[in-house]
Structures are given as C-alpha cells and as structure tokens.
XYZ file of C-alpha atoms in Angstrom:
166
model
C 35.259 -179.668 177.190
C 35.590 -176.587 175.016
C 33.196 -174.465 177.014
C 34.390 -171.658 179.200
C 33.856 -171.678 182.917
C 30.513 -169.969 183.546
C 31.995 -167.936 186.384
C 35.103 -166.839 184.475
C 35.750 -163.433 182.911
C 34.253 -164.477 179.545
C 30.985 -165.796 181.003
C 28.979 -162.879 179.597
C 29.722 -163.973 175.995
C 32.210 -161.162 175.392
C 35.914 -161.655 175.732
C 37.878 -159.069 177.618
C 41.088 -157.530 176.443
C 44.119 -157.036 178.728
C 43.150 -153.395 179.347
C 39.906 -154.460 181.020
C 37.278 -153.571 178.389
C 35.255 -155.848 176.179
C 36.995 -156.877 172.988
C 35.515 -154.993 170.050
C 35.948 -157.914 167.626
C 34.291 -160.387 169.980
C 31.386 -157.997 170.556
C 30.849 -157.666 166.802
C 30.718 -161.446 166.405
C 34.199 -161.632 164.901
C 37.043 -163.488 166.587
C 39.889 -161.351 167.826
C 42.863 -161.615 165.494
C 46.473 -161.011 166.322
C 49.095 -159.810 163.855
C 50.124 -163.329 162.821
C 46.605 -164.314 161.878
C 46.076 -161.080 159.962
C 49.336 -161.669 158.098
C 48.243 -165.228 157.268
C 44.885 -163.974 155.965
C 46.663 -161.385 153.831
C 49.069 -164.003 152.447
C 46.161 -166.304 151.558
C 44.223 -163.515 149.826
C 47.275 -162.209 147.948
C 48.187 -165.727 146.797
C 44.641 -166.392 145.584
C 44.528 -163.104 143.681
C 47.961 -163.791 142.162
C 46.761 -167.222 141.044
C 43.606 -165.645 139.582
C 45.681 -163.110 137.646
C 47.965 -165.850 136.345
C 44.936 -167.860 135.221
C 43.531 -164.827 133.372
C 46.945 -164.393 131.751
C 46.903 -168.055 130.751
C 43.470 -167.590 129.169
C 44.778 -164.655 127.134
C 47.869 -166.598 126.106
C 45.840 -169.636 124.996
C 43.386 -167.422 123.113
C 46.218 -165.666 121.257
C 47.797 -169.038 120.469
C 44.459 -170.352 119.197
C 44.005 -167.357 116.901
C 47.587 -167.101 115.609
C 48.808 -170.706 115.462
C 47.214 -173.733 113.892
C 46.569 -176.367 116.571
C 46.932 -180.038 115.746
C 43.391 -180.506 117.056
C 41.018 -177.558 117.071
C 38.527 -179.376 119.322
C 41.199 -180.105 121.929
C 42.489 -176.524 121.833
C 38.989 -175.111 122.324
C 38.226 -177.593 125.104
C 41.452 -176.620 126.888
C 40.609 -172.944 126.520
C 37.101 -173.502 127.940
C 38.500 -175.441 130.922
C 41.044 -172.724 131.671
C 38.335 -170.026 131.409
C 36.197 -171.964 133.910
C 39.216 -172.306 136.211
C 39.992 -168.584 135.939
C 36.407 -167.669 136.804
C 36.407 -170.110 139.724
C 39.662 -168.952 141.308
C 38.669 -165.300 140.780
C 35.393 -165.908 142.622
C 37.263 -167.714 145.405
C 39.765 -164.848 145.710
C 37.001 -162.235 146.006
C 35.106 -164.392 148.513
C 38.277 -164.844 150.557
C 38.388 -161.093 151.130
C 34.883 -161.349 152.582
C 35.895 -164.435 154.600
C 33.039 -166.431 153.119
C 33.057 -169.884 154.750
C 32.780 -171.696 151.406
C 35.847 -169.919 150.011
C 38.198 -171.759 152.381
C 37.125 -175.180 151.097
C 37.184 -173.999 147.493
C 40.677 -172.571 147.952
C 41.907 -175.847 149.433
C 40.469 -177.760 146.453
C 42.186 -175.345 144.065
C 45.501 -175.774 145.869
C 45.202 -179.570 145.703
C 44.613 -179.326 141.954
C 47.655 -177.066 141.749
C 49.757 -179.608 143.685
C 48.718 -182.339 141.242
C 49.782 -180.194 138.280
C 53.066 -179.416 140.058
C 53.758 -183.116 140.578
C 53.142 -183.674 136.867
C 55.547 -180.859 136.024
C 58.363 -182.660 137.884
C 58.169 -185.812 135.793
C 57.800 -187.049 132.260
C 59.413 -186.321 128.936
C 58.737 -182.585 129.118
C 59.537 -182.142 132.828
C 59.741 -178.543 134.045
C 60.950 -178.514 137.660
C 60.935 -174.697 137.696
C 57.206 -174.661 136.919
C 56.657 -177.469 139.404
C 58.297 -175.538 142.240
C 56.480 -172.323 141.242
C 53.177 -174.188 141.604
C 54.042 -176.368 144.591
C 55.443 -173.818 147.061
C 52.471 -171.405 147.039
C 49.981 -174.287 147.071
C 51.537 -175.936 150.123
C 51.828 -172.543 151.843
C 48.170 -171.654 151.272
C 46.968 -175.121 152.307
C 49.004 -174.897 155.507
C 47.668 -171.438 156.319
C 44.059 -172.408 155.585
C 44.325 -175.429 157.878
C 45.789 -173.347 160.733
C 43.131 -173.139 163.464
C 43.000 -169.307 163.849
C 42.616 -168.897 160.075
C 39.982 -171.643 159.989
C 38.060 -169.788 162.698
C 38.377 -166.507 160.756
C 36.630 -168.157 157.805
C 33.818 -169.606 159.922
C 30.471 -167.985 160.642
C 30.164 -166.281 164.030
C 27.314 -168.606 165.051
C 29.514 -171.633 164.338
C 31.871 -170.755 167.181
C 29.542 -168.829 169.500
C 29.295 -171.795 171.911
C 33.045 -172.492 171.909
C-alpha cells in the first residue's frame, strides 16, 4: 500500500530531513520540493505567463487590424476577437493561479496546452502551412504537459489534505 509503516521515522505525520529535524515544508502542510521540482514549477509558470502575454499581444494585433483594415466579414472578425479575448483572460487567470498552486489551475493548464497542440497540428498542414508557428506552439505545449503530469509537480498542485494519508 501507499501508507508508511506506523513505526517508521515518519509515523508522527512529519517527515524528517537528513539532518534529523522535522521538515519545515512537511510541517506546514506543503510537500518538500527538491531543486528539480522547483525548476519544473518555475518553467510551467513562466511558460503560462509567456502564453498569456502572447495572447494579450494577439488581442491587440487583432483589434488594430479590425480598426485599420476592412475585414471580408465584420461578424467573423468580431467573433474571432471575442474568442481570443476570452482565451487571453482564461490563460491569464490560469497563469496567476499557477503561482498560487491552485489545484484547478493544473487541469486548466493541461486543457490549454491540448488546445495549443491542436492549433500546432493545424499549422503544420494545409494550403497556408506554417511549420515555424507549429513548432513554436508544439514544443512549449508538450513540455508543459509533460511537467504537469510529472508526479512531484502533480503533488505540488494538490491540496495538503489530498495527500495527508499518503
């Protein structure tokens, strides 16, 4: 099973560090994190904030295009702008929540990355294929998905009571 031996060193509910004292992170209800996990959490947060900034830039670009150029369909241009604004708000909220390690932000970030992968796949094919855009979307998306599915990162995004019995 996943439970610790009741007579072992961690039987009191606090993990001990190699120097003999109780681990400060475990006592505060937070899992202890090594340098690799911290680096992964930083990479995830930086990638989400970069994606949020790019989405805000895309909103500005589409708004300028809407005001300066005449679209072939005004309704389609406005609908696209509204969808991109919603996406920018969503990924910005996910990026801020990822700094707080909100449990819901991990799932939302994975959904965003899957949407990004689908756009990347579309960028590789078709009449107006742009492999450079496809790779620019695909590599960060796969990286973030992989990091978010890594067990220590998954635990970092969980509530302390979710893994208290582990």
